[in-house]
Amino acid sequence: MTIQTSLGRRNFLVSTAAVAGGFSLGFHVPFLDEGEANAQAVKELNAWVVIHPDDKVVIRIARSEMGQGTLTGLCQLVAEELECDWNKVTWEYPTPGENLARNRVWKNFSTGGSRGIRESNQYVREGGAMAREMLIAAAAAQWKVPASECSVDKGVITHKDKKLTYGAVAAAAAQVEPPKEVKLKDPKDWKIAGKPLKRLDTVDKVTGKQIYGMDYTMPGMLVATVRACPVIGGKLKSFDAAKAEKMPGVKKILAIDGNAVVVVADTYWHAQSALAAVTSEWDVGELGKVQQSTIDAMLKEGLDANEAFVGNKAGDAKAAIAGAAKKVEATYSFPYQHHVTMEPMNATARYTADRCEVWCGTQNGEAALAAASEASGLPIGKCEVYKLLLGGGFGRRGRSDYVRQAVLVAKEMPGTPIKLIWSREEDMTHCQYHPITMAKLTGGLDAQGNLVGLQIRISGQSILASLLPQNLVNGMDPVAFQGLMQTGVEAAYGYDIPNLMIDHAMRNPHITAGFWRGVNVNQNAVYMECFMDELAAAAGQDPLAFRLKYLKPKWAAVLKAACDKAGYGKPLPEGHFHGISQVMGYGSYVAGVAEVSVSPDGTLKIHKITAATNPGHVVNPAQIERQVAGSFVYGLSAALYGEITVKDGVVEQTNFDSYNVMRIDEMPQVETVLVPTHDFWGGVGEPTIAVAAPAVLNAIAKATGKRVRNLPLMNQDLKKGA
């Protein structure tokens, strides 16, 4: 199933003030580049396309860019249908306020779940095609010839010996009635889409021109920083700011939301220094007694609880296992993990009695707009959010708590722009963490080594219960079953097993769970794919051959493609071993083969990972390769080091000295195999994260004879015989 990100705590569409019609180019971020923004307005062709007289093509993209390449991919799709010159393409963000004012013409602003291209490809392509037809119609009218006799290539319209560029007819084309229907190109005819073009945002990033939220500034701006109750869910009882108020640069010290203290100053250094001088008293109640061991005990209890939500069931697994010739059982665990975005949470807000504006990086501009409206107390029509590129998202910036805080502070100082910056320590200890879970897996094999029954009990936290309880289905969290779902185009289970039971005992500690890149597919792939290796070993069969007996065709095809490319089953250098895994996630079929070695002293070296991906359609093959490699950085960092723990109700890890990530010398060689079947649209940003850890764990088991069932690997002794 597809899980949509919430637009906020209330349905703000009801209160939107619509002001349609007569739109011109002029989307800009106030105070960012006034010279260019105030240039002569140029009429748009439609919501997606604006063409200047000099033939510059501006493509508007609603989805957020955070390094994943969605921006370039969507521009390629629009440009493909537009038939423009790619070398003249640039881009801009529309704002969520403009989207609502125009009846959500750009549709979904949410960027998560690898949905940017796979969910919006149809309507952005239609936007490009409609603009193309309008441009051709305008040229044909000028020449007084039938539009059907005209052709276009790279932004030049031709009729016999006559030629006109798009820029020459754009103004007239803006007055043409848009076609009611357009025919989209067959992907086999693509000339821009499907090609490994360079990203549109790279140059500004490497030259330092690109502006992120942390860089943004405007006249008269002050800087704020915040300290919330160290125990998530706790409250602020009192604070003493007497000493801090006298420190240099301090403008205001206040409490917000009943759980946080904020210092506003002329610089971040002054704000942070003063905040350190503020003494606070917190009310944490029983939450202050929570330890990591109590959370673990809660989950362990759920592994054998009588009540659980059933997510996938076939036949009678319990009876099949009871009658099996051999029973195999294992328990795995997966810890809390942090998003560790390189740019901590931040937002700039300016409030007046009749206007609230926010400048920030966000994965959901409409959610940020809803948060601004709610915090300011102003109707949506009097609020706006200007999106900036994100210095990392990974799901964390899908939530708008930092936007809400910035607006609450700005509301206390009307007319003054306030940039709220979370310290790294605040960011690390007040995240919405990857949920903690455990799994107990039980399989039954017959005398011939066939898998006749499988039970998987997941015990752990629900993201929806933490963030979107209204999306629970009769108390159940469907997202908990990602990668193990019975059917669907999102994250369906790939094995055809006659007797199956997969259920979830929901156990929710006070730590907030959130959407972390790859979400629940990550741990579910570890549980399933590592246990498949354990079952294969118990059956005395090769892990690949064992899987292929049960995998459905598309799952099997991508696994075989990865194994073929990696040379699975062929001789490896001495001391090297292969491990395999596969999963369906975010609409795509993916598989990985890891090649590892483990030295006698237990040092792990991941030499190479070969990844095969079937995303249906390929918009930019070079970008997919980068996404796969990047996903392994993220997934392997989590497998090696990712662990958030709790002491006295407080998150223990506070910075990168206590929450490690992969270093460049630890990165394996990555080889990507694209096997698109051209019959669906899948995501590419997140799916392959999930195959990294289980492939490595399976290879480690071969290398050491030891089965690691609890992550991260930094806690495990990999020495043989240890």
PDB file of C-alpha atoms in Angstrom, residues 250-365:
ATOM      1  CA  VAL A 250      20.885  38.518  24.008  1.00  0.00           C
ATOM      2  CA  LYS A 251      17.548  39.964  22.894  1.00  0.00           C
ATOM      3  CA  LYS A 252      14.941  37.701  24.435  1.00  0.00           C
ATOM      4  CA  ILE A 253      14.604  34.492  26.472  1.00  0.00           C
ATOM      5  CA  LEU A 254      11.306  32.642  26.498  1.00  0.00           C
ATOM      6  CA  ALA A 255       9.577  29.295  26.922  1.00  0.00           C
ATOM      7  CA  ILE A 256       7.595  27.654  24.127  1.00  0.00           C
ATOM      8  CA  ASP A 257       5.225  24.708  23.900  1.00  0.00           C
ATOM      9  CA  GLY A 258       5.520  24.021  27.620  1.00  0.00           C
ATOM     10  CA  ASN A 259       8.646  21.935  27.104  1.00  0.00           C
ATOM     11  CA  ALA A 260      11.453  24.141  25.787  1.00  0.00           C
ATOM     12  CA  VAL A 261      13.547  27.238  26.479  1.00  0.00           C
ATOM     13  CA  VAL A 262      14.646  29.523  23.643  1.00  0.00           C
ATOM     14  CA  VAL A 263      17.278  32.255  23.553  1.00  0.00           C
ATOM     15  CA  VAL A 264      17.143  34.911  20.818  1.00  0.00           C
ATOM     16  CA  ALA A 265      20.338  36.845  20.156  1.00  0.00           C
ATOM     17  CA  ASP A 266      22.213  38.708  17.450  1.00  0.00           C
ATOM     18  CA  THR A 267      24.351  35.644  16.565  1.00  0.00           C
ATOM     19  CA  TYR A 268      24.131  31.898  17.005  1.00  0.00           C
ATOM     20  CA  TRP A 269      27.214  31.893  19.232  1.00  0.00           C
ATOM     21  CA  HIS A 270      25.683  34.454  21.582  1.00  0.00           C
ATOM     22  CA  ALA A 271      22.363  32.573  21.629  1.00  0.00           C
ATOM     23  CA  GLN A 272      24.008  29.222  22.315  1.00  0.00           C
ATOM     24  CA  SER A 273      26.309  30.645  24.991  1.00  0.00           C
ATOM     25  CA  ALA A 274      23.393  32.269  26.782  1.00  0.00           C
ATOM     26  CA  LEU A 275      21.279  29.124  26.541  1.00  0.00           C
ATOM     27  CA  ALA A 276      24.035  27.216  28.323  1.00  0.00           C
ATOM     28  CA  ALA A 277      23.732  29.732  31.182  1.00  0.00           C
ATOM     29  CA  VAL A 278      19.972  29.187  31.570  1.00  0.00           C
ATOM     30  CA  THR A 279      19.099  26.729  34.330  1.00  0.00           C
ATOM     31  CA  SER A 280      15.963  24.648  33.780  1.00  0.00           C
ATOM     32  CA  GLU A 281      13.828  22.368  35.918  1.00  0.00           C
ATOM     33  CA  TRP A 282      11.988  19.599  34.085  1.00  0.00           C
ATOM     34  CA  ASP A 283       8.974  17.450  34.922  1.00  0.00           C
ATOM     35  CA  VAL A 284       9.614  13.997  33.441  1.00  0.00           C
ATOM     36  CA  GLY A 285       7.559  11.800  35.774  1.00  0.00           C
ATOM     37  CA  GLU A 286       7.882   8.070  35.273  1.00  0.00           C
ATOM     38  CA  LEU A 287       9.551   8.599  31.896  1.00  0.00           C
ATOM     39  CA  GLY A 288      12.751   9.455  33.737  1.00  0.00           C
ATOM     40  CA  LYS A 289      12.969   5.859  34.930  1.00  0.00           C
ATOM     41  CA  VAL A 290      13.015   4.326  31.434  1.00  0.00           C
ATOM     42  CA  GLN A 291      16.236   2.500  30.566  1.00  0.00           C
ATOM     43  CA  GLN A 292      17.288   0.707  27.400  1.00  0.00           C
ATOM     44  CA  SER A 293      16.859  -2.552  29.299  1.00  0.00           C
ATOM     45  CA  THR A 294      13.221  -1.733  30.105  1.00  0.00           C
ATOM     46  CA  ILE A 295      12.530  -0.980  26.440  1.00  0.00           C
ATOM     47  CA  ASP A 296      14.176  -4.252  25.410  1.00  0.00           C
ATOM     48  CA  ALA A 297      12.107  -6.136  27.995  1.00  0.00           C
ATOM     49  CA  MET A 298       8.931  -4.574  26.610  1.00  0.00           C
ATOM     50  CA  LEU A 299       9.762  -5.842  23.133  1.00  0.00           C
ATOM     51  CA  LYS A 300      10.813  -9.292  24.310  1.00  0.00           C
ATOM     52  CA  GLU A 301       7.457  -9.688  26.016  1.00  0.00           C
ATOM     53  CA  GLY A 302       5.744  -8.934  22.712  1.00  0.00           C
ATOM     54  CA  LEU A 303       7.521 -11.784  20.942  1.00  0.00           C
ATOM     55  CA  ASP A 304       5.338 -14.349  22.731  1.00  0.00           C
ATOM     56  CA  ALA A 305       2.243 -12.255  23.463  1.00  0.00           C
ATOM     57  CA  ASN A 306      -1.137 -13.778  22.632  1.00  0.00           C
ATOM     58  CA  GLU A 307      -2.456 -10.696  20.837  1.00  0.00           C
ATOM     59  CA  ALA A 308      -0.949  -9.312  17.635  1.00  0.00           C
ATOM     60  CA  PHE A 309      -2.040  -7.659  14.396  1.00  0.00           C
ATOM     61  CA  VAL A 310      -1.955 -10.037  11.425  1.00  0.00           C
ATOM     62  CA  GLY A 311      -0.338  -8.547   8.326  1.00  0.00           C
ATOM     63  CA  ASN A 312       0.123 -11.561   6.060  1.00  0.00           C
ATOM     64  CA  LYS A 313      -1.432 -14.993   6.398  1.00  0.00           C
ATOM     65  CA  ALA A 314      -1.738 -18.110   4.241  1.00  0.00           C
ATOM     66  CA  GLY A 315      -2.744 -21.640   5.238  1.00  0.00           C
ATOM     67  CA  ASP A 316      -2.002 -22.845   8.777  1.00  0.00           C
ATOM     68  CA  ALA A 317       1.595 -22.040   9.651  1.00  0.00           C
ATOM     69  CA  LYS A 318       1.362 -23.250  13.235  1.00  0.00           C
ATOM     70  CA  ALA A 319       0.115 -26.702  12.238  1.00  0.00           C
ATOM     71  CA  ALA A 320       2.590 -26.999   9.364  1.00  0.00           C
ATOM     72  CA  ILE A 321       5.534 -26.202  11.632  1.00  0.00           C
ATOM     73  CA  ALA A 322       4.281 -28.571  14.329  1.00  0.00           C
ATOM     74  CA  GLY A 323       4.219 -31.414  11.809  1.00  0.00           C
ATOM     75  CA  ALA A 324       7.529 -30.540  10.119  1.00  0.00           C
ATOM     76  CA  ALA A 325      10.538 -32.871  10.106  1.00  0.00           C
ATOM     77  CA  LYS A 326      12.792 -30.055  11.287  1.00  0.00           C
ATOM     78  CA  LYS A 327      12.035 -26.827  13.157  1.00  0.00           C
ATOM     79  CA  VAL A 328      14.308 -23.777  12.894  1.00  0.00           C
ATOM     80  CA  GLU A 329      13.945 -20.758  15.199  1.00  0.00           C
ATOM     81  CA  ALA A 330      15.820 -17.472  15.606  1.00  0.00           C
ATOM     82  CA  THR A 331      15.319 -14.072  17.231  1.00  0.00           C
ATOM     83  CA  TYR A 332      16.670 -10.856  15.709  1.00  0.00           C
ATOM     84  CA  SER A 333      16.702  -7.231  16.839  1.00  0.00           C
ATOM     85  CA  PHE A 334      17.070  -3.816  15.199  1.00  0.00           C
ATOM     86  CA  PRO A 335      17.841  -0.673  17.267  1.00  0.00           C
ATOM     87  CA  TYR A 336      16.683   2.920  17.257  1.00  0.00           C
ATOM     88  CA  GLN A 337      18.609   4.885  14.636  1.00  0.00           C
ATOM     89  CA  HIS A 338      19.094   8.573  13.936  1.00  0.00           C
ATOM     90  CA  HIS A 339      18.721  10.372  10.595  1.00  0.00           C
ATOM     91  CA  VAL A 340      22.002  12.293  11.103  1.00  0.00           C
ATOM     92  CA  THR A 341      21.346  14.919   8.453  1.00  0.00           C
ATOM     93  CA  MET A 342      24.446  17.018   7.896  1.00  0.00           C
ATOM     94  CA  GLU A 343      22.360  20.175   8.262  1.00  0.00           C
ATOM     95  CA  PRO A 344      20.636  20.271  11.677  1.00  0.00           C
ATOM     96  CA  MET A 345      17.012  21.357  11.842  1.00  0.00           C
ATOM     97  CA  ASN A 346      16.495  25.070  11.186  1.00  0.00           C
ATOM     98  CA  ALA A 347      13.948  27.524   9.841  1.00  0.00           C
ATOM     99  CA  THR A 348      13.638  31.281   9.466  1.00  0.00           C
ATOM    100  CA  ALA A 349      10.266  32.862  10.264  1.00  0.00           C
ATOM    101  CA  ARG A 350       8.847  36.363  10.146  1.00  0.00           C
ATOM    102  CA  TYR A 351       5.494  37.122  11.767  1.00  0.00           C
ATOM    103  CA  THR A 352       3.236  40.153  11.652  1.00  0.00           C
ATOM    104  CA  ALA A 353      -0.406  40.508  12.599  1.00  0.00           C
ATOM    105  CA  ASP A 354      -1.509  39.762   9.035  1.00  0.00           C
ATOM    106  CA  ARG A 355       1.328  37.690   7.529  1.00  0.00           C
ATOM    107  CA  CYS A 356       3.559  34.771   8.477  1.00  0.00           C
ATOM    108  CA  GLU A 357       6.410  33.648   6.220  1.00  0.00           C
ATOM    109  CA  VAL A 358       8.888  30.802   6.640  1.00  0.00           C
ATOM    110  CA  TRP A 359      12.116  30.012   4.773  1.00  0.00           C
ATOM    111  CA  CYS A 360      13.384  26.455   5.246  1.00  0.00           C
ATOM    112  CA  GLY A 361      14.361  23.115   3.822  1.00  0.00           C
ATOM    113  CA  THR A 362      11.425  20.744   4.095  1.00  0.00           C
ATOM    114  CA  GLN A 363      10.350  17.421   2.633  1.00  0.00           C
ATOM    115  CA  ASN A 364       6.738  18.538   2.771  1.00  0.00           C
ATOM    116  CA  GLY A 365       6.078  22.164   1.961  1.00  0.00           C
TER     117      GLY A 365
END
